[in-house]
Coordinates of C-alpha atoms and ligand atoms in Angstrom, one line a residue:
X1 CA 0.0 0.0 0.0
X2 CA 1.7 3.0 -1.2
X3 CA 0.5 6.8 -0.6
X4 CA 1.6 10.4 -1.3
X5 CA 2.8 12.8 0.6
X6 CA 2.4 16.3 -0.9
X7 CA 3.7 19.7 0.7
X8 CA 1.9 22.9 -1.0
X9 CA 3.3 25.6 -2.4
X10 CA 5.7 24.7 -5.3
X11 CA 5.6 26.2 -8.8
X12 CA 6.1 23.4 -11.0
X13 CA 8.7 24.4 -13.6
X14 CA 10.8 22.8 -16.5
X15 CA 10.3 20.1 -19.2
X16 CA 8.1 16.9 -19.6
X17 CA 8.1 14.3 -22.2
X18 CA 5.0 12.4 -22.4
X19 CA 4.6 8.8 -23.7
X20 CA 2.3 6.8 -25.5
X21 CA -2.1 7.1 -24.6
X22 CA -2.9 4.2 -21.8
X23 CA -6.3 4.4 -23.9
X24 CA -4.7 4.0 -27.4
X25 CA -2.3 0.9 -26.5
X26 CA -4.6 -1.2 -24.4
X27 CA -6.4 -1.5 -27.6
X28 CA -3.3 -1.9 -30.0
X29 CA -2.0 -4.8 -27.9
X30 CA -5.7 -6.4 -28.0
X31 CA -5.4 -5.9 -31.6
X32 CA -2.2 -7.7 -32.3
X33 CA -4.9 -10.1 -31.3
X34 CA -6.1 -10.5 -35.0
X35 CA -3.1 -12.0 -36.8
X36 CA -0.5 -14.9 -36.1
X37 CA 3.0 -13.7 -35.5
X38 CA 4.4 -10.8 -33.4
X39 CA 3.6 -7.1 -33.4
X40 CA 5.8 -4.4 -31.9
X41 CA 4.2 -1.1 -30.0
X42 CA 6.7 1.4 -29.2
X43 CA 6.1 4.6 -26.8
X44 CA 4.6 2.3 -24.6
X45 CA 4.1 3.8 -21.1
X46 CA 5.3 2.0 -18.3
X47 CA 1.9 1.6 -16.2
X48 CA -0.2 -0.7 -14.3
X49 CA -3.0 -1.6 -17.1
X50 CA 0.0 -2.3 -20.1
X51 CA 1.0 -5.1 -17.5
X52 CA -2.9 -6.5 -16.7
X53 CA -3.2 -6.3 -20.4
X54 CA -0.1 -8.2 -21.0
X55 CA -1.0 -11.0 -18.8
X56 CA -4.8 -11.3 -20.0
X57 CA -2.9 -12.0 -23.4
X58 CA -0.3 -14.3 -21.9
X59 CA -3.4 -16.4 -20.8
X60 CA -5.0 -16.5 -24.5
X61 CA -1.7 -18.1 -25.3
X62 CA 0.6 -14.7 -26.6
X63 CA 4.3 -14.5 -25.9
X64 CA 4.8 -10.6 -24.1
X65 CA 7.9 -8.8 -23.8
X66 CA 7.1 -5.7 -22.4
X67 CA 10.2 -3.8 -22.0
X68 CA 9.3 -0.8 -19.8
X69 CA 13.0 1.1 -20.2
X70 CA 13.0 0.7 -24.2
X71 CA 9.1 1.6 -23.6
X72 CA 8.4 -1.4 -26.1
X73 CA 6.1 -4.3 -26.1
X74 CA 6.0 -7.3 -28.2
X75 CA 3.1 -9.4 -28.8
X76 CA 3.5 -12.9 -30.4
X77 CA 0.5 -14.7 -31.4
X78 CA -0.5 -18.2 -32.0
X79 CA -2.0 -19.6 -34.3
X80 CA -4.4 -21.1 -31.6
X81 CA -5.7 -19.0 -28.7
X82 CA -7.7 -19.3 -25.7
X83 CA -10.6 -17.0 -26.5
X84 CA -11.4 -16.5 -22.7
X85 CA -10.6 -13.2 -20.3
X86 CA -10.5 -14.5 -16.6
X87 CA -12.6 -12.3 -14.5
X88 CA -9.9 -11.6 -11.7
X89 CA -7.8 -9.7 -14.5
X90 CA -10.7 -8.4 -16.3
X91 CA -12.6 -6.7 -13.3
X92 CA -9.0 -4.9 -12.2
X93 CA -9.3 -2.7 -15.9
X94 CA -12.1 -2.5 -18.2
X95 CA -10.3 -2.2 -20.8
X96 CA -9.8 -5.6 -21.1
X97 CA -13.4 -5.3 -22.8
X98 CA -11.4 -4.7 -26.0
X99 CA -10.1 -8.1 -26.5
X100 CA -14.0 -9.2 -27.6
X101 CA -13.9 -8.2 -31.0
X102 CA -10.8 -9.4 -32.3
X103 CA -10.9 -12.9 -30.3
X104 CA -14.5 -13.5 -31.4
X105 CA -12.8 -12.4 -35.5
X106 CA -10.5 -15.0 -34.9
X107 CA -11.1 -17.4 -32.9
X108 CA -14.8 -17.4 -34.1
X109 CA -15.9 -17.5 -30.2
X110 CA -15.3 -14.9 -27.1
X111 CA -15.8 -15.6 -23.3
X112 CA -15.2 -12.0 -21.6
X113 CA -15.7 -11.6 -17.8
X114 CA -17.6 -8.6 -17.6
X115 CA -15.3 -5.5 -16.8
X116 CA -15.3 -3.4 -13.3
X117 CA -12.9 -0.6 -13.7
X118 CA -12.9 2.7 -13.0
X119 CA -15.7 4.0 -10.1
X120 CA -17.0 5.8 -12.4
X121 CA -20.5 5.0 -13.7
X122 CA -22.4 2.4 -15.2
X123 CA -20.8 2.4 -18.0
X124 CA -22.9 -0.3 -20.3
X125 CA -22.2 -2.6 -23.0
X126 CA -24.5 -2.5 -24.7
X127 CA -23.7 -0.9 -28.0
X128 CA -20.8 -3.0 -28.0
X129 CA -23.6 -6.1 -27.9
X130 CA -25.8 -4.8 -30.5
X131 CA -23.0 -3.9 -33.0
X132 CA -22.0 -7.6 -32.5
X133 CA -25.3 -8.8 -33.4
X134 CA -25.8 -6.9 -36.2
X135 CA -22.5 -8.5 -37.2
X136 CA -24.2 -11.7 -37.5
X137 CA -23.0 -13.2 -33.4
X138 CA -24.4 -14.8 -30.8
X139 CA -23.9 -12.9 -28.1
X140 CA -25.0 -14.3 -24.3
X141 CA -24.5 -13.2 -20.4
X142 CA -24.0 -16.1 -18.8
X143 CA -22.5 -16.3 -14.6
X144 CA -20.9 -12.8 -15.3
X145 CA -19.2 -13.6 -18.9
X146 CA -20.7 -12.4 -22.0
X147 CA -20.1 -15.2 -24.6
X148 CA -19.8 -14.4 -28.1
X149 CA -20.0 -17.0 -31.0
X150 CA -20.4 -16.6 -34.8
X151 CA -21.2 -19.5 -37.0
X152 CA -19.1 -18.8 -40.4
X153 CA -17.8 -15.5 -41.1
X154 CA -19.2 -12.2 -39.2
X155 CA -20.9 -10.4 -41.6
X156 CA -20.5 -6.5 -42.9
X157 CA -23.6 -4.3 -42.4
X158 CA -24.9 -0.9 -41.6
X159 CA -24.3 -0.1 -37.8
X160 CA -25.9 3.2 -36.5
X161 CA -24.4 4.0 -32.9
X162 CA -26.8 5.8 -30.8
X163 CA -24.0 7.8 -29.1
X164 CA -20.4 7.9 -30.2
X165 CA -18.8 5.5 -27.8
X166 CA -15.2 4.3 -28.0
X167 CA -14.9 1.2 -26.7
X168 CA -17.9 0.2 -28.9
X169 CA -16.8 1.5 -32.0
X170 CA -13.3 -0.4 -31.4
X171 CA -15.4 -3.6 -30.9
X172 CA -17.2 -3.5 -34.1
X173 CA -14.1 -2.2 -35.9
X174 CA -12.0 -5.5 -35.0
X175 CA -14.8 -7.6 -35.4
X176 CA -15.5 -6.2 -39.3
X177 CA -11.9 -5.9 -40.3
X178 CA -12.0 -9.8 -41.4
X179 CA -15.8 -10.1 -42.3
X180 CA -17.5 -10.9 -45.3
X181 CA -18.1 -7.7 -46.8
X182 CA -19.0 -4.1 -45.7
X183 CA -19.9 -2.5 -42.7
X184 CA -20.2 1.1 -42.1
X185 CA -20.3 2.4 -38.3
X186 CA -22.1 5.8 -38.3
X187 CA -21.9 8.3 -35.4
X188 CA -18.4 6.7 -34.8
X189 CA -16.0 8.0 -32.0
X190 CA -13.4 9.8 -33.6
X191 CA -11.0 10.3 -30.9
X192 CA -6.8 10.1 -31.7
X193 CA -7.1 6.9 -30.1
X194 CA -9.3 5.8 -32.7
X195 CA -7.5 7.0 -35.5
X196 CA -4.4 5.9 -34.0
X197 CA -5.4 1.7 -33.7
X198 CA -6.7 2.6 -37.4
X199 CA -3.7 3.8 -39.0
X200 CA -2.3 0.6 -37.2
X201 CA -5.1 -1.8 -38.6
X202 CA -4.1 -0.1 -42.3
X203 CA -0.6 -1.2 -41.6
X204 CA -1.5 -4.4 -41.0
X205 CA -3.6 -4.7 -44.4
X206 CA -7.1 -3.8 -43.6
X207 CA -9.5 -2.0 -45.7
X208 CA -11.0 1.5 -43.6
X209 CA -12.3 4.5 -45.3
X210 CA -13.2 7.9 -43.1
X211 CA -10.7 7.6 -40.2
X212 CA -10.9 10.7 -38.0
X213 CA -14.3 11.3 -39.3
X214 CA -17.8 9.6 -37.8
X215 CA -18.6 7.5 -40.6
X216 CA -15.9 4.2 -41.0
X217 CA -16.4 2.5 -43.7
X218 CA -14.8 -1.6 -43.5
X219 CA -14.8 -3.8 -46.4
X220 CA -13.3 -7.0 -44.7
X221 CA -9.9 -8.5 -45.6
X222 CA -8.9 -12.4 -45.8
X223 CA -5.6 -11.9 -44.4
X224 CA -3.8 -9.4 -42.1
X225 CA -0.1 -8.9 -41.3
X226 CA 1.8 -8.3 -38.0
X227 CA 3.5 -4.5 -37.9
X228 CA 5.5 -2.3 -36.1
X229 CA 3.8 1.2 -34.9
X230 CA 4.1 3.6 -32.7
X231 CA 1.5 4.8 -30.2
X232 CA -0.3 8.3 -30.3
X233 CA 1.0 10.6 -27.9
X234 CA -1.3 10.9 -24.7
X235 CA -3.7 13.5 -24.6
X236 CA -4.5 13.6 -21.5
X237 CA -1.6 13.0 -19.6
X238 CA -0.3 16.1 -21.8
X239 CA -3.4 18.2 -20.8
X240 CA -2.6 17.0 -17.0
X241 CA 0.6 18.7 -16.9
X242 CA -0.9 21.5 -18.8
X243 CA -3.3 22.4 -15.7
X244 CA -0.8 21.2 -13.3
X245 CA 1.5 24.3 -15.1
X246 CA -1.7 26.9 -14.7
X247 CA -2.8 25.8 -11.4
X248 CA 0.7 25.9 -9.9
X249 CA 1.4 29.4 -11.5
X250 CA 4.3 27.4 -13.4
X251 CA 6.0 26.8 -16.9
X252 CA 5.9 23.4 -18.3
X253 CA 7.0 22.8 -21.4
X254 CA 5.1 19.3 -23.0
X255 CA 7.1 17.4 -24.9
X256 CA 6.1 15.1 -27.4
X257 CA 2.6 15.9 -27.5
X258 CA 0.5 17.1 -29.8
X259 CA -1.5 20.5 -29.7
X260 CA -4.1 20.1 -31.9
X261 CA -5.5 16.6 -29.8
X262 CA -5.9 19.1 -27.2
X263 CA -7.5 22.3 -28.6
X264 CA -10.5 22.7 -26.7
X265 CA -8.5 22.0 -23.2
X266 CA -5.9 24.6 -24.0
X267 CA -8.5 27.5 -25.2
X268 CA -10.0 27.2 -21.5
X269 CA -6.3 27.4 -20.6
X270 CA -5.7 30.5 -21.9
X271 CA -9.1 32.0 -21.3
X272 CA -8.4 31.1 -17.3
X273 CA -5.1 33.3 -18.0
X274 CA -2.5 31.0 -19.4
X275 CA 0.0 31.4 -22.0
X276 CA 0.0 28.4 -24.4
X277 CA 3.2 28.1 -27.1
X278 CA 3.0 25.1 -29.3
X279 CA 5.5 23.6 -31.6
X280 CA 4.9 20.7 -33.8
X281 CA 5.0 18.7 -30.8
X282 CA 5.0 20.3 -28.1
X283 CA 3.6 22.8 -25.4
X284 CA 4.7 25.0 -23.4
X285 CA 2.3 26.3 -20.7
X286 CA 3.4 29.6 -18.3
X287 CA 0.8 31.2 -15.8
X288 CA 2.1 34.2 -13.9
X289 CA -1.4 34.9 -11.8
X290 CA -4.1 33.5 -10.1
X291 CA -6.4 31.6 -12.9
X292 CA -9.5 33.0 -13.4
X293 CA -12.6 30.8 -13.5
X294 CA -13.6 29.0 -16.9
X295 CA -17.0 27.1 -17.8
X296 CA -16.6 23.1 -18.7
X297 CA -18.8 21.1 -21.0
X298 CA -17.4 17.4 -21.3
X299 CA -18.8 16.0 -24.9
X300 CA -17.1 13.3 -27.1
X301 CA -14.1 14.1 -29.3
X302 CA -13.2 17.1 -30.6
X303 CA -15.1 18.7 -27.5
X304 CA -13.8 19.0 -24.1
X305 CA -12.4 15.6 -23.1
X306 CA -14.2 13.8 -19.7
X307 CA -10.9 12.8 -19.2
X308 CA -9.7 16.5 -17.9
X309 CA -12.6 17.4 -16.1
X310 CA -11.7 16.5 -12.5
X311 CA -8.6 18.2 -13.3
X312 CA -10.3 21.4 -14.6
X313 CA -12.7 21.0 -11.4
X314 CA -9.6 21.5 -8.9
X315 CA -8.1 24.9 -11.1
X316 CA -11.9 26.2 -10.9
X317 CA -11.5 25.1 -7.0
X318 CA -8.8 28.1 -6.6
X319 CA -9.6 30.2 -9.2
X320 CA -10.9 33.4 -9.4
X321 CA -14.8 33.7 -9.6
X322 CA -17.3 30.7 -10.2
X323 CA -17.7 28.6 -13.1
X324 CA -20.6 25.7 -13.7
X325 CA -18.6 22.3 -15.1
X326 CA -21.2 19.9 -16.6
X327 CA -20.3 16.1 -17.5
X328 CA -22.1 14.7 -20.2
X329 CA -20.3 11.5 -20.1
X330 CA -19.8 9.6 -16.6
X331 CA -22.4 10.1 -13.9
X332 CA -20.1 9.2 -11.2
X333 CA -16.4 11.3 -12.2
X334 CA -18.0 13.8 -9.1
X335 CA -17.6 12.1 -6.7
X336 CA -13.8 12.9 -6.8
X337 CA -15.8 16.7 -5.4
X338 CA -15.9 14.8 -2.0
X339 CA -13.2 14.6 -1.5
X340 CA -11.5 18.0 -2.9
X341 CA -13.9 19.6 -0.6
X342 CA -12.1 18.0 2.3
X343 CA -9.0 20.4 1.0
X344 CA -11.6 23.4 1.5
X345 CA -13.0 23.3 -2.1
X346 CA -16.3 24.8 -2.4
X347 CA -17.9 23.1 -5.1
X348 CA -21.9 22.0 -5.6
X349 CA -23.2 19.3 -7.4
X350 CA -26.7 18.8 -8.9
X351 CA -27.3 15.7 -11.3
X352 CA -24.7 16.3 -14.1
X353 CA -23.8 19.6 -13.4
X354 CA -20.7 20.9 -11.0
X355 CA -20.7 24.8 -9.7
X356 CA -17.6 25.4 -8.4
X357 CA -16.6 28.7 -6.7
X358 CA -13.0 29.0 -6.2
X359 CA -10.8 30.1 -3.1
X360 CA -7.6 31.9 -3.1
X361 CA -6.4 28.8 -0.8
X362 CA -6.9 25.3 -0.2
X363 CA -5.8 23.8 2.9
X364 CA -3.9 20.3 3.0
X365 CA -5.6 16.9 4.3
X366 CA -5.7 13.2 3.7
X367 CA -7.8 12.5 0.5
X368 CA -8.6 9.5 -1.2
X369 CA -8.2 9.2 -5.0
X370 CA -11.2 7.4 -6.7
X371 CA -10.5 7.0 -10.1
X372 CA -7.2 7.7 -12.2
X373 CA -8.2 11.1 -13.0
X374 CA -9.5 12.0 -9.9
X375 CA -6.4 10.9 -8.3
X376 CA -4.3 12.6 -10.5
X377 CA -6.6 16.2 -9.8
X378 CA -6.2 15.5 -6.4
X379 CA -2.5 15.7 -6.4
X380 CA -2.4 18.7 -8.1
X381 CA -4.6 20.1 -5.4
X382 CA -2.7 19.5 -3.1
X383 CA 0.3 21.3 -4.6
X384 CA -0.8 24.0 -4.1
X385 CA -2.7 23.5 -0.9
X386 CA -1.2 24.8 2.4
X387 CA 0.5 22.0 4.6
X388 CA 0.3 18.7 3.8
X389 CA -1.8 16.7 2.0
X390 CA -2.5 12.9 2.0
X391 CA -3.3 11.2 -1.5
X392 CA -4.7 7.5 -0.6
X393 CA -5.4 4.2 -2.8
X394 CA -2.4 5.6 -5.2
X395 CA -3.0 2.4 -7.3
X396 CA -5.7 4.5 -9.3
X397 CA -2.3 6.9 -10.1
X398 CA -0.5 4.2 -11.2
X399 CA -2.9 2.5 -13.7
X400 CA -2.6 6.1 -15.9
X401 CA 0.4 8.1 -15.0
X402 CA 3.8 6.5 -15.8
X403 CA 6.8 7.8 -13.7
X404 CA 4.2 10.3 -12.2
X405 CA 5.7 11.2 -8.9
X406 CA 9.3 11.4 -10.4
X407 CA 8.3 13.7 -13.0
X408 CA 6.8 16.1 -10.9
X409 CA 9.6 16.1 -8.2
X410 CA 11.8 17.2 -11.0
X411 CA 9.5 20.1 -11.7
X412 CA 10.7 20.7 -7.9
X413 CA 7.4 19.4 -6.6
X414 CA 7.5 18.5 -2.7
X415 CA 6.1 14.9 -3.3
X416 CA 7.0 11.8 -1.6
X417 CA 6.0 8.3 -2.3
X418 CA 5.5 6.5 1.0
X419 CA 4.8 2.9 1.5
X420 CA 2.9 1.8 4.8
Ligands
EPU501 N1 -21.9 3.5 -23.0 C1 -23.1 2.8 -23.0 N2 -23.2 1.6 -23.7 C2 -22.1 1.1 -24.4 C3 -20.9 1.8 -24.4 C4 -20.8 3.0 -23.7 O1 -24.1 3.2 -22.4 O2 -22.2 0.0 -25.0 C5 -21.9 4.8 -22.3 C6 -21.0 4.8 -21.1 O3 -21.7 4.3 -20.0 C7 -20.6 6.2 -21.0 C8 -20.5 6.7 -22.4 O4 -21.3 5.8 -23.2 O5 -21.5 6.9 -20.3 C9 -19.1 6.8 -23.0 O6 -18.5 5.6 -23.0 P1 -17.3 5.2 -24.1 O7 -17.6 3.8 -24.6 O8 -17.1 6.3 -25.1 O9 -16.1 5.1 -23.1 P2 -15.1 3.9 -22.8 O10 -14.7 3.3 -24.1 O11 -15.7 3.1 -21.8 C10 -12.9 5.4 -23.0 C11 -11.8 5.6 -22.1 C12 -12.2 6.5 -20.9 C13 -12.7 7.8 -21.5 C14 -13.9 7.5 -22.4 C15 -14.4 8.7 -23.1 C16 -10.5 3.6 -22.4 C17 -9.9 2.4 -21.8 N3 -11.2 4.4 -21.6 O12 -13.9 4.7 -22.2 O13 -11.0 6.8 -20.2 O14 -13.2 8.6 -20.4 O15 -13.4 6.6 -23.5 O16 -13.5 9.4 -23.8 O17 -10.2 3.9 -23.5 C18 -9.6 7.2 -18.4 O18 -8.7 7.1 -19.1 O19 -9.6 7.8 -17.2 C19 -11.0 6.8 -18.9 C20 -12.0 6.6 -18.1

């Protein structure tokens, strides 16, 4: 059991280089998934759920080398795999729901404890289900599994997604990359991560038209090839150190990231006050005053990422003025306001909306972090809080933030990890 210990009051300055999106190479390494032989992912960050991941694949049969200094993982495949996810690694990360698609395309059957995750929502499956089905599978909940089985081929259709979800259009999109024919997903997430495990599936030989836009078009391909790539920069750990420059009245400079993922985010950046210089890929964030207050509506990609608003909650929590944050996405991510108001944040919550009125000061306490995001707000909270502040259940950290506490004790943070 690991916490942090956090004294307030640093300005957090110098340089970051971020690595490869958790949620891009979950779903690259569950893609590998799709043909015999080994594929390479490089810019791999060296977190909790790359090494879940890497051991729910172990189970199906793969060879994994993750090599967390070269930041590399390599995925051999069978040619036969177990096509069942165990429910003790599934419920630790979600994410594991991405292996359905690509073992029911090639093994022709999926067993798939059904996910816990993150405490933050409901957070159904049933596009994913649907999509499946329209695919031509049988898909069936049975003790806490869903079991997926197509008889022949999957088949291409026409799959309208009531809401652009993610995981659900990566489902369908590994499923229909080997099916007989065409299928289009409309109202498709478009997020980097989705282009990014796109560009990868192109590599390896599929057939997708309209990447980056809503509408993907698959005509399915007999044969697929195991590639090298690269994973997408992450977004959101880049838009972490952004606030965590702005809140701390610092100067980060972002490395390896890229600007336009992030436009939305950096807008409410400089409207709070900041100064934002970008470069092909990087940022470089400076705030030399107190942030003023900024309005946050979470929507799917290109809007204002769900993924920054705990994190946009706490520099509204000592900002200047009020501002109303509304999450359209995950029920649950306010919880995290629990426990920011133990640091003195004064922030109301009515159904899905969040009014936040900030204080010049918050004042340090032990707090518990409830999801990764959360956890990651908290600690920036408690920078600048006066005294010391507690950050509990740390794993959450972990799962999302490679290298986390190092990073920002180079940016002359006071933070300590301390194992009890
Ligand atoms: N939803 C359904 N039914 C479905 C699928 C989704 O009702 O079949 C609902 C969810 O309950 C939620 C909304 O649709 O209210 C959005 O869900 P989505 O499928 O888009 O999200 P996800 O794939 O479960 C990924 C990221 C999240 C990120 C969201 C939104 C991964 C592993 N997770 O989740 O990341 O918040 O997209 O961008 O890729 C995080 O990194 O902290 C995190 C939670």
């Amino acid at each position: 059991m690991s916490h942090l210990r956090i004294v307030g009051g640093a300005r957090l300055v110098g340089r970051v280089r971020v690595t490869g999106a958790k949620n891009s190479v979950l779903k690259l390494m569950a893609a590998a998934l799709l043909v015999e032989g080994t594929t390479t992912l490089t810019e791999v960050p060296d977190i909790l759920d790359v090494e879940i991941m890497a051991e729910l694949l172990r189970r199906m049969g793969c060879d994994v080398v993750h090599d967390s200094e070269a930041g590399s993982v390599a995925v051999t495949v069978p040619a036969q795999l177990n096509h069942r996810a165990d429910y003790d690694l599934v419920r630790r990360m979600r994410a594991s729901i991405c292996v359905l698609g690509p073992l029911l395309a090639r093994c022709g059957e999926a067993d798939v404890a059904m996910p816990g995750g993150d405490n933050i929502g409901s957070r159904g499956l049933d596009m994913h289900v649907d999509g499946l089905e329209r695919l031509g599978a049988e898909v069936v909940s049975e003790h806490g599994y869903l079991i997926a089985k197509r008889n022949g081929p999957l088949r291409g259709t026409h799959i309208p997604l009531e809401f652009p979800s993610v995981g659900a259009t990566e489902t369908i999109l590994m499923a229909a990359i080997t099916a007989a024919g065409t299928t289009v997903i409309d109202n498709a997430a478009r997020e980097p991560e989705i282009v990014d495990i796109c560009t990868m599936l192109l590599a390896m030989g599929a057939d997708i038209e309209g990447v980056g836009t809503s509408t993907l078009t698959i005509t399915g391909v007999d044969s697929l090839r195991p590639v090298s790539h690269r994973t997408v920069s992450d977004r959101i750990v880049a838009g972490t150190w952004a606030v965590a420059a702005a809140v701390t009245q610092g100067d980060i400079l972002i490395e390896n990231t890229r600007a336009e993922h992030l436009e939305i985010a950096l807008d409410k950046l400089v409207s709070a006050g900041a100064t934002v210089l970008t470069g092909p890929d990087s940022i470089r964030v400076t705030m030399d005053r107190r942030p003023k207050s900024v309005d946050v509506v979470t929507l799917p990609y290109p809007g204002f990422p769900t993924d920054l608003q705990p994190q946009f909650i706490t520099l509204n929590a000592i900002a200047d003025g009020a501002a109303m944050v509304t999450e359209n996405l995950f029920e649950a991510r306010f919880r995290f306001v629990n426990e920011l108001a133990r640091l003195g944040a004064d922030v109301r919550t009515d159904g899905h909306h969040a009014l936040v009125r900030g204080k010049p000061m918050l004042s340090g306490a032990p707090v518990e972090a409830t999801d990764i995001r959360a956890g990651a707000s908290l600690v920036i909270a408690g920078l600048v809080a006066e005294g010391v502040t507690m950050v509990h259940e740390v794993h959450h950290i972990d799962r999302g933030y490679a290298g986390f506490v190092g990073q920002l004790q180079s940016l002359g943070a006071d933070i300590q990890r301390l194992s009890l």
